C-alpha cells in the first residue's frame, strides 16, 4: 500500500501544475440557457486530462462548466499570487450573473488543491457568496502547507507568490481562517488520508469556518492528490451535493447584492 501511495505521489508531482485551459472551457458566451453552472477551479496537482474528466462528467449530467486554471501562461499570478486568481474567479462569476440567461440559475464552485484556497478567499473576503450557491473543495490544504517551501528549489519558483500564499503563516491563509462563512452557506470539503500532498491535518477546517451547520468534511481513503479529479466516487459526492438535473426559468435575479 505504501509503495502504491508513493508511486501516486510521483505521478502527482509530474502533474504539479496544470496545462493551460482550452479556450472553449473558459467562454462565458458558450453557456447554455437554463442549466446550472459549475466553475471548476484548479490549483497545483491537476493535469488538463484530469480537469477534462470532471468537466465532461458535469456536462453529461446537465451542467454548464467553466474552468479557471493555474498554469504557466500568466505571469501575474506569479507576482500577485492567489489574490490575482481570486479576482479572476470573481470576474468570471460576476460576468456569468450579468447575463440575463444565467441570473436565476445556481452557480457552484468545485475547487481542487490550492484552488480551494482561492475559492474560499472569493467567498469569504470578496463577497462571492452573493453569486455562488455552494462550494466544494477537493484535497485543499485549508490550514496551509509547509510543503510549499520545497517549490522554491524547483521550476515552481516561477509561481513564488502562490507558494508563499500556501504557507500556514501567510496573510492569505490567515485571512480566510480568521473569517467565518456566511450562515447556511453550503460547503463540502473532501480530503483523503492517502493524499501525500495534502495530509489530513492540513485539510482540516478551522473551528471558526466550521461553526456553520452547512459545512461538511469528508475523508475518502485511497485517493491520491490528482485522483480527486477523475475518481468516480469523488464525482458522485460532488454531484449529490449540488443536485442536478433541473431546468431553471429565465427570471430576474433573486439575490439582493
GROMACS .gro file of C-alpha atoms in nm:
model
  257
    1UNK     CA    1   0.000   0.000   0.000
    2UNK     CA    2   0.284   0.239   0.086
    3UNK     CA    3   0.457   0.168  -0.246
    4UNK     CA    4   0.133   0.239  -0.431
    5UNK     CA    5   0.089   0.566  -0.239
    6UNK     CA    6   0.444   0.681  -0.318
    7UNK     CA    7   0.404   0.593  -0.684
    8UNK     CA    8   0.087   0.805  -0.683
    9UNK     CA    9   0.289   1.089  -0.524
   10UNK     CA   10   0.544   1.072  -0.807
   11UNK     CA   11   0.260   1.094  -1.059
   12UNK     CA   12   0.113   1.389  -0.870
   13UNK     CA   13   0.447   1.570  -0.876
   14UNK     CA   14   0.470   1.525  -1.251
   15UNK     CA   15   0.127   1.690  -1.279
   16UNK     CA   16   0.215   1.958  -1.027
   17UNK     CA   17   0.099   2.246  -1.246
   18UNK     CA   18  -0.187   2.207  -1.493
   19UNK     CA   19  -0.172   2.291  -1.859
   20UNK     CA   20  -0.347   2.598  -1.985
   21UNK     CA   21  -0.725   2.556  -2.002
   22UNK     CA   22  -0.858   2.523  -2.354
   23UNK     CA   23  -1.031   2.840  -2.483
   24UNK     CA   24  -1.370   2.669  -2.511
   25UNK     CA   25  -1.352   2.582  -2.140
   26UNK     CA   26  -1.346   2.949  -2.037
   27UNK     CA   27  -1.603   3.116  -2.266
   28UNK     CA   28  -1.898   3.258  -2.071
   29UNK     CA   29  -2.078   3.317  -2.402
   30UNK     CA   30  -2.092   2.940  -2.457
   31UNK     CA   31  -2.319   2.878  -2.155
   32UNK     CA   32  -2.650   2.713  -2.239
   33UNK     CA   33  -2.963   2.886  -2.100
   34UNK     CA   34  -3.143   2.718  -1.813
   35UNK     CA   35  -2.860   2.489  -1.699
   36UNK     CA   36  -2.691   2.519  -1.358
   37UNK     CA   37  -2.328   2.630  -1.375
   38UNK     CA   38  -2.011   2.480  -1.226
   39UNK     CA   39  -1.688   2.679  -1.213
   40UNK     CA   40  -1.404   2.429  -1.182
   41UNK     CA   41  -1.100   2.590  -1.016
   42UNK     CA   42  -0.770   2.405  -1.032
   43UNK     CA   43  -0.456   2.452  -0.828
   44UNK     CA   44  -0.135   2.252  -0.800
   45UNK     CA   45  -0.153   1.886  -0.896
   46UNK     CA   46  -0.407   1.895  -1.179
   47UNK     CA   47  -0.347   1.800  -1.540
   48UNK     CA   48  -0.557   1.905  -1.837
   49UNK     CA   49  -0.666   1.543  -1.873
   50UNK     CA   50  -0.794   1.525  -1.515
   51UNK     CA   51  -0.975   1.857  -1.547
   52UNK     CA   52  -1.139   1.734  -1.865
   53UNK     CA   53  -1.265   1.418  -1.693
   54UNK     CA   54  -1.454   1.619  -1.430
   55UNK     CA   55  -1.568   1.873  -1.687
   56UNK     CA   56  -1.714   1.604  -1.914
   57UNK     CA   57  -1.895   1.434  -1.626
   58UNK     CA   58  -2.062   1.756  -1.515
   59UNK     CA   59  -2.161   1.840  -1.872
   60UNK     CA   60  -2.303   1.491  -1.919
   61UNK     CA   61  -2.520   1.544  -1.611
   62UNK     CA   62  -2.669   1.868  -1.736
   63UNK     CA   63  -2.433   2.140  -1.609
   64UNK     CA   64  -2.262   2.424  -1.783
   65UNK     CA   65  -1.892   2.415  -1.690
   66UNK     CA   66  -1.627   2.687  -1.688
   67UNK     CA   67  -1.262   2.623  -1.593
   68UNK     CA   68  -1.022   2.856  -1.412
   69UNK     CA   69  -0.674   2.700  -1.419
   70UNK     CA   70  -0.344   2.784  -1.252
   71UNK     CA   71  -0.097   2.749  -1.540
   72UNK     CA   72   0.234   2.872  -1.681
   73UNK     CA   73   0.081   3.117  -1.927
   74UNK     CA   74   0.016   3.405  -1.685
   75UNK     CA   75   0.294   3.584  -1.503
   76UNK     CA   76   0.053   3.799  -1.300
   77UNK     CA   77  -0.036   3.521  -1.057
   78UNK     CA   78   0.337   3.464  -1.005
   79UNK     CA   79   0.362   3.826  -0.887
   80UNK     CA   80   0.030   3.873  -0.704
   81UNK     CA   81  -0.037   3.511  -0.623
   82UNK     CA   82  -0.376   3.393  -0.510
   83UNK     CA   83  -0.512   3.748  -0.482
   84UNK     CA   84  -0.493   3.772  -0.861
   85UNK     CA   85  -0.657   3.432  -0.905
   86UNK     CA   86  -0.935   3.519  -0.659
   87UNK     CA   87  -1.008   3.838  -0.851
   88UNK     CA   88  -1.012   3.639  -1.176
   89UNK     CA   89  -1.265   3.400  -1.021
   90UNK     CA   90  -1.475   3.696  -0.907
   91UNK     CA   91  -1.468   3.843  -1.259
   92UNK     CA   92  -1.590   3.514  -1.407
   93UNK     CA   93  -1.872   3.475  -1.154
   94UNK     CA   94  -1.988   3.835  -1.197
   95UNK     CA   95  -1.981   3.811  -1.575
   96UNK     CA   96  -2.195   3.496  -1.553
   97UNK     CA   97  -2.453   3.665  -1.331
   98UNK     CA   98  -2.468   3.972  -1.554
   99UNK     CA   99  -2.610   3.759  -1.834
  100UNK     CA  100  -2.990   3.755  -1.839
  101UNK     CA  101  -2.989   3.384  -1.922
  102UNK     CA  102  -2.781   3.299  -1.612
  103UNK     CA  103  -2.923   3.524  -1.343
  104UNK     CA  104  -3.168   3.276  -1.197
  105UNK     CA  105  -2.967   2.953  -1.231
  106UNK     CA  106  -2.749   2.817  -0.949
  107UNK     CA  107  -2.374   2.874  -0.966
  108UNK     CA  108  -2.146   2.625  -0.792
  109UNK     CA  109  -1.769   2.623  -0.740
  110UNK     CA  110  -1.574   2.297  -0.732
  111UNK     CA  111  -1.209   2.365  -0.646
  112UNK     CA  112  -0.911   2.130  -0.633
  113UNK     CA  113  -0.596   2.166  -0.422
  114UNK     CA  114  -0.481   2.529  -0.384
  115UNK     CA  115  -0.780   2.628  -0.597
  116UNK     CA  116  -0.985   2.571  -0.283
  117UNK     CA  117  -0.793   2.849  -0.105
  118UNK     CA  118  -0.861   3.078  -0.400
  119UNK     CA  119  -1.231   2.992  -0.393
  120UNK     CA  120  -1.256   3.045  -0.017
  121UNK     CA  121  -1.099   3.389  -0.048
  122UNK     CA  122  -1.354   3.477  -0.314
  123UNK     CA  123  -1.644   3.351  -0.098
  124UNK     CA  124  -1.527   3.483   0.239
  125UNK     CA  125  -1.337   3.801   0.154
  126UNK     CA  126  -1.471   3.925  -0.180
  127UNK     CA  127  -1.841   3.869  -0.119
  128UNK     CA  128  -1.860   3.571  -0.351
  129UNK     CA  129  -2.146   3.417  -0.152
  130UNK     CA  130  -2.375   3.670  -0.324
  131UNK     CA  131  -2.309   3.499  -0.657
  132UNK     CA  132  -2.229   3.140  -0.559
  133UNK     CA  133  -2.475   2.882  -0.421
  134UNK     CA  134  -2.227   2.624  -0.283
  135UNK     CA  135  -1.856   2.544  -0.261
  136UNK     CA  136  -1.684   2.205  -0.282
  137UNK     CA  137  -1.310   2.169  -0.221
  138UNK     CA  138  -1.103   1.862  -0.309
  139UNK     CA  139  -0.767   1.793  -0.145
  140UNK     CA  140  -0.730   2.154  -0.031
  141UNK     CA  141  -0.474   2.241   0.243
  142UNK     CA  142  -0.711   2.469   0.433
  143UNK     CA  143  -0.455   2.536   0.707
  144UNK     CA  144  -0.176   2.593   0.456
  145UNK     CA  145   0.120   2.364   0.395
  146UNK     CA  146   0.493   2.383   0.463
  147UNK     CA  147   0.544   2.155   0.162
  148UNK     CA  148   0.518   2.473  -0.047
  149UNK     CA  149   0.872   2.563   0.064
  150UNK     CA  150   1.006   2.277  -0.148
  151UNK     CA  151   0.870   2.450  -0.457
  152UNK     CA  152   1.127   2.729  -0.427
  153UNK     CA  153   1.404   2.491  -0.534
  154UNK     CA  154   1.212   2.364  -0.837
  155UNK     CA  155   1.053   2.507  -1.152
  156UNK     CA  156   0.760   2.617  -0.930
  157UNK     CA  157   0.970   2.915  -0.819
  158UNK     CA  158   0.812   3.094  -1.116
  159UNK     CA  159   0.495   3.087  -0.905
  160UNK     CA  160   0.675   3.212  -0.596
  161UNK     CA  161   0.393   3.435  -0.475
  162UNK     CA  162   0.146   3.145  -0.493
  163UNK     CA  163   0.388   2.929  -0.294
  164UNK     CA  164   0.417   3.197  -0.028
  165UNK     CA  165   0.039   3.222  -0.004
  166UNK     CA  166   0.016   2.849   0.067
  167UNK     CA  167   0.230   2.869   0.382
  168UNK     CA  168   0.041   2.835   0.714
  169UNK     CA  169   0.181   3.171   0.832
  170UNK     CA  170   0.086   3.362   0.516
  171UNK     CA  171  -0.151   3.657   0.538
  172UNK     CA  172  -0.363   3.490   0.269
  173UNK     CA  173  -0.426   3.170   0.469
  174UNK     CA  174  -0.470   3.358   0.796
  175UNK     CA  175  -0.725   3.595   0.643
  176UNK     CA  176  -0.958   3.317   0.532
  177UNK     CA  177  -0.915   3.116   0.852
  178UNK     CA  178  -0.996   3.416   1.071
  179UNK     CA  179  -1.325   3.487   0.897
  180UNK     CA  180  -1.637   3.276   0.907
  181UNK     CA  181  -1.855   3.160   0.623
  182UNK     CA  182  -2.200   3.316   0.576
  183UNK     CA  183  -2.473   3.141   0.772
  184UNK     CA  184  -2.624   2.843   0.590
  185UNK     CA  185  -2.377   2.861   0.302
  186UNK     CA  186  -2.328   2.501   0.178
  187UNK     CA  187  -1.962   2.398   0.191
  188UNK     CA  188  -1.826   2.045   0.140
  189UNK     CA  189  -1.456   1.974   0.198
  190UNK     CA  190  -1.332   1.635   0.073
  191UNK     CA  191  -0.987   1.504   0.164
  192UNK     CA  192  -0.809   1.168   0.182
  193UNK     CA  193  -0.571   1.011   0.436
  194UNK     CA  194  -0.381   0.872   0.136
  195UNK     CA  195  -0.319   1.211  -0.025
  196UNK     CA  196   0.052   1.262   0.044
  197UNK     CA  197   0.048   1.619  -0.092
  198UNK     CA  198  -0.228   1.729   0.144
  199UNK     CA  199  -0.215   1.541   0.472
  200UNK     CA  200  -0.531   1.522   0.690
  201UNK     CA  201  -0.409   1.781   0.942
  202UNK     CA  202  -0.357   2.028   0.655
  203UNK     CA  203  -0.704   1.965   0.513
  204UNK     CA  204  -0.887   2.009   0.845
  205UNK     CA  205  -1.102   2.321   0.855
  206UNK     CA  206  -1.054   2.570   1.143
  207UNK     CA  207  -1.331   2.590   1.405
  208UNK     CA  208  -1.439   2.939   1.301
  209UNK     CA  209  -1.507   2.819   0.947
  210UNK     CA  210  -1.683   2.502   1.067
  211UNK     CA  211  -1.926   2.676   1.301
  212UNK     CA  212  -2.195   2.688   1.031
  213UNK     CA  213  -2.421   2.381   1.024
  214UNK     CA  214  -2.391   2.381   0.644
  215UNK     CA  215  -2.020   2.290   0.649
  216UNK     CA  216  -1.940   1.921   0.595
  217UNK     CA  217  -1.600   1.749   0.597
  218UNK     CA  218  -1.550   1.404   0.442
  219UNK     CA  219  -1.242   1.182   0.426
  220UNK     CA  220  -1.230   0.924   0.149
  221UNK     CA  221  -0.947   0.668   0.168
  222UNK     CA  222  -0.746   0.554  -0.132
  223UNK     CA  223  -0.741   0.885  -0.321
  224UNK     CA  224  -0.415   1.046  -0.436
  225UNK     CA  225  -0.390   1.421  -0.488
  226UNK     CA  226  -0.453   1.422  -0.863
  227UNK     CA  227  -0.707   1.137  -0.844
  228UNK     CA  228  -0.968   1.368  -0.690
  229UNK     CA  229  -1.036   1.496  -1.042
  230UNK     CA  230  -1.103   1.162  -1.207
  231UNK     CA  231  -1.229   0.937  -0.928
  232UNK     CA  232  -1.594   0.836  -0.975
  233UNK     CA  233  -1.669   0.821  -0.601
  234UNK     CA  234  -1.548   1.179  -0.555
  235UNK     CA  235  -1.752   1.296  -0.851
  236UNK     CA  236  -2.066   1.127  -0.716
  237UNK     CA  237  -2.023   1.307  -0.382
  238UNK     CA  238  -1.997   1.641  -0.565
  239UNK     CA  239  -2.296   1.572  -0.788
  240UNK     CA  240  -2.507   1.457  -0.493
  241UNK     CA  241  -2.446   1.783  -0.308
  242UNK     CA  242  -2.532   2.020  -0.593
  243UNK     CA  243  -2.825   1.816  -0.714
  244UNK     CA  244  -2.865   1.828  -1.090
  245UNK     CA  245  -3.072   1.800  -1.315
  246UNK     CA  246  -3.332   2.071  -1.349
  247UNK     CA  247  -3.415   2.344  -1.599
  248UNK     CA  248  -3.444   2.686  -1.438
  249UNK     CA  249  -3.665   2.968  -1.573
  250UNK     CA  250  -3.508   3.283  -1.714
  251UNK     CA  251  -3.643   3.509  -1.439
  252UNK     CA  252  -3.497   3.810  -1.263
  253UNK     CA  253  -3.213   3.752  -1.021
  254UNK     CA  254  -3.340   3.653  -0.678
  255UNK     CA  255  -3.041   3.798  -0.498
  256UNK     CA  256  -3.007   4.142  -0.346
  257UNK     CA  257  -2.646   4.248  -0.352
   0.00000   0.00000   0.00000
